[in-house]
Amino acid sequence: MDGGDSAAAAAGGERQGDLVSALPPEVSSRIFSGLDVESLCHASAACKGWHRAIEGNERLWRHHCLAVRAVCRREIDCDRGNGYSWKITLLRNYWKSKVKQEWLSGKYSNIPSQHSLPEKSMYPMDVDTWGEILEAELER
């Protein structure tokens, strides 16, 4: 294959790999709606066409954001009230919701010392969030 053939093959490969751009937006939205948050972020970085399809779709981000809201209602409502998009609101609260859910579920109730906590068990949280966690601990 000469230089021209390989350039054409590379260009063709890019078009073949980006079938999402050829689909109607509602179809690509349905495909991406089956992804979890981390997979959605990875898919967004896969190529420009996927990035456009995912980044511009508030419905995808809203779906996941509302799931996070079950744990971080106050935080999600505050961010949305401050005008953040669904995507930014989700990204601001996703990891916090994971850590908060672990604390609220009692996963760390019987930890003997701070050194026994897994590295990802901590996340910067405000006083109100720690208050919720403490209340849950006191109820156990």
XYZ file of N, CA, C and O in Angstrom:
560
model
N 0.855 -1.169 0.000
C 0.000 0.000 0.000
C 0.902 1.232 0.000
O 1.781 1.353 0.819
N 0.670 2.190 -0.916
C 1.494 3.397 -0.917
C 0.912 4.417 0.047
O -0.112 4.188 0.673
N 1.562 5.564 0.170
C 1.132 6.591 1.124
C -0.301 7.035 0.898
O -1.054 7.246 1.831
N -0.708 7.159 -0.374
C -2.066 7.595 -0.668
C -3.094 6.569 -0.249
O -4.152 6.890 0.265
N -2.770 5.277 -0.491
C -3.698 4.217 -0.111
C -3.875 4.138 1.399
O -4.978 3.952 1.896
N -2.762 4.295 2.136
C -2.885 4.194 3.592
C -3.638 5.389 4.162
O -4.377 5.262 5.126
N -3.472 6.566 3.553
C -4.222 7.735 4.012
C -5.711 7.534 3.749
O -6.551 7.845 4.595
N -6.035 6.972 2.578
C -7.435 6.715 2.250
C -8.016 5.659 3.194
O -9.155 5.770 3.651
N -7.214 4.629 3.496
C -7.686 3.585 4.408
C -7.916 4.155 5.803
O -8.892 3.824 6.464
N -7.011 5.023 6.238
C -7.165 5.633 7.560
C -8.422 6.496 7.601
O -9.178 6.464 8.556
N -8.641 7.266 6.530
C -9.840 8.105 6.485
C -11.090 7.243 6.461
O -12.064 7.524 7.145
N -11.055 6.147 5.674
C -12.196 5.248 5.613
C -12.453 4.587 6.948
O -13.579 4.418 7.368
N -11.373 4.219 7.633
C -11.493 3.598 8.950
C -12.149 4.538 9.940
O -12.953 4.135 10.758
N -11.821 5.827 9.846
C -12.425 6.809 10.742
C -13.921 6.917 10.483
O -14.714 6.954 11.391
N -14.296 6.922 9.187
C -15.724 7.004 8.867
C -16.458 5.751 9.330
O -17.554 5.823 9.843
N -15.838 4.587 9.149
C -16.487 3.351 9.571
C -16.630 3.293 11.089
O -17.608 2.796 11.592
N -15.643 3.802 11.806
C -15.674 3.754 13.257
C -16.675 4.721 13.864
O -17.023 4.602 15.018
N -17.150 5.683 13.078
C -18.052 6.695 13.601
C -19.448 6.539 13.009
O -20.009 7.458 12.443
N -20.001 5.362 13.164
C -21.349 5.107 12.655
C -22.395 5.915 13.400
O -23.465 6.185 12.878
N -22.082 6.297 14.625
C -23.041 7.047 15.438
C -23.426 8.361 14.759
O -24.585 8.767 14.793
N -22.463 9.013 14.117
C -22.755 10.284 13.441
C -23.748 10.117 12.304
O -24.443 11.055 11.941
N -23.800 8.932 11.737
C -24.716 8.685 10.624
C -26.128 8.356 11.107
O -27.073 8.376 10.326
N -26.267 8.070 12.383
C -27.575 7.694 12.929
C -28.396 8.920 13.310
O -27.831 9.962 13.656
N -29.711 8.801 13.296
C -30.539 9.893 13.820
C -30.209 10.100 15.302
O -29.913 9.129 16.020
N -30.256 11.337 15.792
C -29.898 11.621 17.188
C -30.658 10.780 18.207
O -30.086 10.354 19.202
N -31.931 10.507 17.954
C -32.700 9.728 18.924
C -32.207 8.276 19.009
O -32.282 7.653 20.063
N -31.669 7.752 17.914
C -31.136 6.388 17.922
C -29.808 6.349 18.677
O -29.596 5.483 19.532
N -28.928 7.294 18.381
C -27.644 7.313 19.102
C -27.877 7.580 20.590
O -27.198 7.006 21.443
N -28.853 8.406 20.901
C -29.183 8.671 22.304
C -29.627 7.393 22.997
O -29.219 7.108 24.122
N -30.428 6.614 22.313
C -30.901 5.352 22.900
C -29.742 4.384 23.118
O -29.683 3.684 24.130
N -28.812 4.342 22.187
C -27.639 3.466 22.319
C -26.812 3.886 23.528
O -26.473 3.065 24.382
N -26.499 5.169 23.625
C -25.651 5.654 24.711
C -26.362 5.639 26.066
O -25.712 5.619 27.104
N -27.680 5.636 26.063
C -28.409 5.664 27.339
C -28.214 4.380 28.143
O -28.475 4.357 29.343
N -27.739 3.329 27.509
C -27.480 2.080 28.216
C -26.148 2.048 28.942
O -25.853 1.092 29.657
N -25.344 3.094 28.786
C -24.025 3.128 29.415
C -24.080 3.723 30.813
O -24.868 4.631 31.076
N -23.228 3.215 31.704
C -23.091 3.840 33.019
C -22.268 5.122 32.866
O -21.749 5.418 31.785
N -22.142 5.888 33.925
C -21.488 7.197 33.862
C -20.043 7.091 33.387
O -19.615 7.835 32.495
N -19.295 6.178 33.952
C -17.887 6.055 33.568
C -17.746 5.636 32.112
O -16.919 6.191 31.379
N -18.564 4.695 31.654
C -18.520 4.260 30.253
C -18.942 5.395 29.324
O -18.395 5.545 28.230
N -19.910 6.186 29.744
C -20.364 7.321 28.950
C -19.227 8.332 28.765
O -19.003 8.838 27.664
N -18.479 8.590 29.827
C -17.341 9.509 29.736
C -16.259 8.948 28.823
O -15.674 9.675 28.017
N -16.000 7.645 28.922
C -15.008 7.015 28.044
C -15.472 7.058 26.584
O -14.676 7.335 25.681
N -16.746 6.782 26.352
C -17.285 6.817 24.989
C -17.188 8.219 24.406
O -16.877 8.398 23.224
N -17.396 9.218 25.233
C -17.313 10.608 24.790
C -15.912 10.956 24.291
O -15.739 11.809 23.431
N -14.911 10.269 24.845
C -13.523 10.529 24.459
C -13.065 9.658 23.284
O -11.948 9.820 22.792
N -13.917 8.751 22.809
C -13.511 7.799 21.770
C -13.238 8.466 20.420
O -12.255 8.156 19.758
N -14.102 9.368 20.017
C -13.894 10.076 18.750
C -14.768 11.334 18.746
O -15.659 11.485 19.575
N -14.504 12.210 17.802
C -15.212 13.495 17.757
C -16.720 13.323 17.563
O -17.518 14.033 18.170
N -17.111 12.386 16.721
C -18.538 12.175 16.473
C -19.276 11.720 17.719
O -20.363 12.202 18.024
N -18.679 10.802 18.441
C -19.299 10.322 19.679
C -19.303 11.433 20.717
O -20.265 11.581 21.460
N -18.234 12.192 20.759
C -18.147 13.304 21.707
C -19.300 14.288 21.478
O -19.992 14.668 22.418
N -19.512 14.645 20.221
C -20.616 15.567 19.902
C -21.970 14.962 20.289
O -22.818 15.638 20.852
N -22.150 13.688 19.976
C -23.436 13.031 20.258
C -23.708 12.946 21.760
O -24.849 13.089 22.197
N -22.678 12.737 22.542
C -22.850 12.561 23.985
C -22.867 13.899 24.721
O -23.746 14.150 25.535
N -21.899 14.733 24.441
C -21.781 16.000 25.169
C -22.994 16.896 24.982
O -23.390 17.590 25.899
N -23.574 16.879 23.814
C -24.701 17.756 23.540
C -26.053 17.186 23.945
O -27.084 17.796 23.697
N -26.068 16.019 24.569
C -27.323 15.354 24.887
C -27.626 15.459 26.383
O -27.218 14.619 27.180
N -28.337 16.483 26.753
C -28.667 16.706 28.166
C -29.485 15.554 28.756
O -29.392 15.272 29.928
N -30.291 14.897 27.913
C -31.122 13.793 28.406
C -30.255 12.658 28.972
O -30.608 12.062 29.986
N -29.129 12.352 28.322
C -28.226 11.309 28.829
C -27.710 11.654 30.220
O -27.712 10.821 31.123
N -27.255 12.893 30.368
C -26.678 13.328 31.642
C -27.749 13.462 32.716
O -27.522 13.153 33.878
N -28.932 13.922 32.315
C -30.035 14.099 33.264
C -30.421 12.772 33.899
O -30.622 12.684 35.110
N -30.515 11.732 33.093
C -30.877 10.401 33.574
C -29.947 9.967 34.711
O -30.398 9.539 35.770
N -28.648 10.085 34.495
C -27.678 9.675 35.517
C -27.688 10.632 36.708
O -27.520 10.210 37.853
N -27.880 11.903 36.424
C -27.895 12.902 37.491
C -29.060 12.658 38.450
O -28.907 12.772 39.665
N -30.191 12.277 37.923
C -31.346 12.001 38.780
C -31.118 10.765 39.642
O -31.606 10.691 40.773
N -30.342 9.809 39.141
C -29.991 8.643 39.961
C -29.082 9.069 41.112
O -29.241 8.605 42.247
N -28.147 9.956 40.850
C -27.250 10.475 41.887
C -28.045 11.302 42.892
O -27.736 11.324 44.087
N -29.088 11.951 42.426
C -29.913 12.792 43.289
C -30.558 12.002 44.422
O -30.845 12.540 45.491
N -30.749 10.704 44.226
C -31.321 9.877 45.292
C -30.440 9.906 46.543
O -30.935 9.770 47.653
N -29.138 10.133 46.362
C -28.200 10.189 47.487
C -27.816 11.624 47.815
O -27.629 11.969 48.972
N -27.720 12.455 46.797
C -27.239 13.839 46.973
C -28.296 14.851 46.534
O -28.043 15.718 45.696
N -29.495 14.750 47.082
C -30.606 15.626 46.682
C -30.262 17.105 46.866
O -30.437 17.917 45.967
N -29.790 17.456 48.036
C -29.491 18.854 48.344
C -28.434 19.411 47.374
O -28.587 20.502 46.834
N -27.400 18.632 47.124
C -26.304 19.075 46.264
C -26.757 19.237 44.813
O -26.431 20.235 44.160
N -27.526 18.264 44.322
C -28.013 18.324 42.937
C -28.962 19.504 42.772
O -28.839 20.286 41.818
N -29.899 19.657 43.693
C -30.858 20.760 43.599
C -30.150 22.111 43.660
O -30.516 23.046 42.935
N -29.138 22.217 44.500
C -28.374 23.463 44.608
C -27.645 23.770 43.301
O -27.708 24.895 42.793
N -26.961 22.771 42.747
C -26.232 22.982 41.491
C -27.173 23.343 40.345
O -26.884 24.240 39.550
N -28.288 22.653 40.263
C -29.250 22.961 39.197
C -29.821 24.358 39.406
O -30.003 25.106 38.452
N -30.089 24.717 40.659
C -30.586 26.057 40.972
C -29.583 27.150 40.622
O -29.965 28.274 40.312
N -28.309 26.795 40.669
C -27.255 27.750 40.308
C -26.971 27.771 38.810
O -26.034 28.436 38.364
N -27.747 27.019 38.032
C -27.642 27.080 36.579
C -26.659 26.113 35.939
O -26.397 26.203 34.739
N -26.128 25.178 36.704
C -25.230 24.189 36.107
C -26.009 23.255 35.196
O -27.148 22.902 35.489
N -25.378 22.825 34.104
C -26.006 21.860 33.203
C -26.122 20.514 33.913
O -25.504 20.287 34.949
N -26.889 19.597 33.332
C -27.023 18.262 33.914
C -25.667 17.575 33.950
O -25.333 16.915 34.924
N -24.899 17.741 32.893
C -23.592 17.087 32.836
C -22.667 17.613 33.937
O -22.061 16.835 34.678
N -22.550 18.915 34.053
C -21.653 19.498 35.060
C -22.133 19.143 36.460
O -21.345 18.793 37.336
N -23.441 19.179 36.666
C -24.000 18.805 37.965
C -23.643 17.361 38.298
O -23.229 17.055 39.417
N -23.779 16.477 37.320
C -23.433 15.077 37.540
C -21.949 14.924 37.860
O -21.575 14.258 38.827
N -21.105 15.556 37.064
C -19.663 15.425 37.276
C -19.225 16.008 38.618
O -18.307 15.498 39.257
N -19.900 17.043 39.066
C -19.571 17.645 40.363
C -19.974 16.750 41.539
O -19.424 16.856 42.623
N -20.950 15.879 41.320
C -21.522 15.123 42.441
C -21.403 13.605 42.336
O -21.740 12.905 43.285
N -20.932 13.079 41.236
C -20.918 11.636 41.006
C -20.102 10.884 42.057
O -20.606 9.993 42.734
N -18.814 11.221 42.197
C -17.965 10.493 43.147
C -18.394 10.746 44.585
O -18.335 9.857 45.428
N -18.840 11.960 44.832
C -19.335 12.256 46.176
C -20.505 11.338 46.515
O -20.587 10.801 47.622
N -21.399 11.122 45.562
C -22.560 10.268 45.818
C -22.137 8.830 46.095
O -22.734 8.159 46.945
N -21.118 8.357 45.393
C -20.627 6.991 45.619
C -20.091 6.842 47.038
O -20.421 5.892 47.745
N -19.243 7.785 47.435
C -18.645 7.737 48.773
C -19.721 7.937 49.838
O -19.776 7.208 50.836
N -20.590 8.910 49.611
C -21.652 9.184 50.586
C -22.549 7.969 50.773
O -22.911 7.617 51.902
N -22.895 7.294 49.685
C -23.741 6.104 49.767
C -23.063 5.008 50.587
O -23.709 4.337 51.395
N -21.755 4.842 50.405
C -21.035 3.833 51.190
C -21.086 4.169 52.681
O -21.302 3.296 53.515
N -20.887 5.428 53.001
C -20.942 5.843 54.413
C -22.345 5.659 54.965
O -22.531 5.136 56.057
N -23.358 6.112 54.214
C -24.733 6.022 54.693
C -25.195 4.575 54.850
O -26.031 4.276 55.702
N -24.670 3.680 54.037
C -25.071 2.268 54.114
C -24.429 1.547 55.296
O -24.772 0.397 55.584
N -23.505 2.216 55.963
C -22.872 1.607 57.129
C -21.616 0.821 56.804
O -21.082 0.110 57.656
N -21.134 0.953 55.596
C -19.946 0.199 55.184
C -18.752 0.447 56.108
O -17.923 -0.431 56.314
N -18.667 1.641 56.665
C -17.517 1.990 57.502
C -17.868 2.094 58.986
O -17.110 2.645 59.766
N -19.008 1.551 59.366
C -19.460 1.666 60.754
C -18.521 1.015 61.765
O -18.400 1.485 62.879
N -17.891 -0.068 61.402
C -17.062 -0.807 62.357
C -15.569 -0.725 62.044
O -14.822 -1.640 62.381
N -15.147 0.347 61.447
C -13.723 0.549 61.140
C -13.013 0.918 62.449
O -13.410 1.879 63.111
N -11.967 0.179 62.824
C -11.307 0.433 64.104
C -10.482 1.727 64.157
O -10.329 2.316 65.219
N -9.965 2.177 63.021
C -9.170 3.408 63.024
C -9.162 4.021 61.630
O -9.531 3.373 60.651
N -8.710 5.263 61.547
C -8.653 5.958 60.258
C -7.741 5.240 59.270
O -7.924 5.324 58.063
N -6.759 4.509 59.774
C -5.813 3.812 58.905
C -6.443 2.592 58.233
O -5.896 2.070 57.276
N -7.585 2.166 58.745
C -8.280 1.014 58.173
C -9.209 1.409 57.029
O -9.744 0.546 56.348
N -9.404 2.705 56.824
C -10.293 3.168 55.755
C -9.622 3.001 54.397
O -8.458 3.343 54.231
N -10.372 2.505 53.410
C -9.821 2.441 52.057
C -9.553 3.853 51.541
O -10.225 4.803 51.942
N -8.602 3.967 50.649
C -8.196 5.279 50.143
C -9.350 6.068 49.529
O -9.466 7.264 49.717
N -10.231 5.396 48.806
C -11.325 6.093 48.121
C -12.551 6.315 49.001
O -13.600 6.688 48.522
N -12.432 6.083 50.292
C -13.591 6.253 51.164
C -13.788 7.698 51.592
O -14.795 8.027 52.192
N -12.829 8.536 51.291
C -12.927 9.942 51.681
C -13.140 10.797 50.440
O -12.656 10.487 49.370
N -13.872 11.854 50.624
C -14.154 12.796 49.551
C -14.497 14.106 50.239
O -15.137 14.105 51.283
N -14.059 15.231 49.692
C -14.401 16.505 50.344
C -15.921 16.676 50.424
O -16.596 16.705 49.408
N -16.432 16.711 51.629
C -17.870 16.872 51.828
C -18.112 17.982 52.833
O -17.303 18.200 53.734
N -19.232 18.651 52.676
C -19.550 19.775 53.554
C -20.118 19.291 54.894
O -20.371 18.098 55.098
N -20.307 20.224 55.777
C -20.786 19.923 57.129
C -22.146 19.234 57.099
O -22.388 18.285 57.857
N -23.043 19.700 56.235
C -24.380 19.106 56.173
C -24.319 17.635 55.769
O -25.061 16.802 56.289
N -23.431 17.302 54.834
C -23.292 15.914 54.396
C -22.768 15.046 55.525
O -23.285 13.954 55.782
N -21.741 15.530 56.226
C -21.221 14.762 57.360
C -22.278 14.647 58.460
O -22.346 13.631 59.148
N -23.125 15.669 58.587
C -24.226 15.588 59.545
C -25.187 14.464 59.190
O -25.631 13.708 60.068
N -25.506 14.317 57.893
C -26.374 13.226 57.447
C -25.747 11.868 57.765
O -26.424 10.945 58.219
N -24.444 11.764 57.525
C -23.737 10.511 57.779
C -23.742 10.192 59.269
O -23.993 9.064 59.688
N -23.477 11.206 60.092
C -23.469 11.011 61.547
C -24.847 10.584 62.051
O -24.980 9.677 62.879
N -25.896 11.225 61.533
C -27.260 10.828 61.921
C -27.533 9.368 61.574
O -28.115 8.634 62.375
N -27.102 8.949 60.391
C -27.289 7.556 59.985
C -26.524 6.608 60.908
O -27.028 5.542 61.273
N -25.326 7.002 61.302
C -24.530 6.181 62.222
C -25.197 6.084 63.593
O -25.231 5.015 64.199
N -25.734 7.166 64.067
C -26.370 7.175 65.384
C -27.650 6.342 65.408
O -28.044 5.825 66.448
N -28.297 6.219 64.247
C -29.520 5.419 64.154
C -29.233 3.915 64.081
O -30.131 3.116 64.288
N -28.001 3.534 63.788
C -27.671 2.097 63.662
C -27.570 1.459 65.018
O -27.259 1.875 65.997
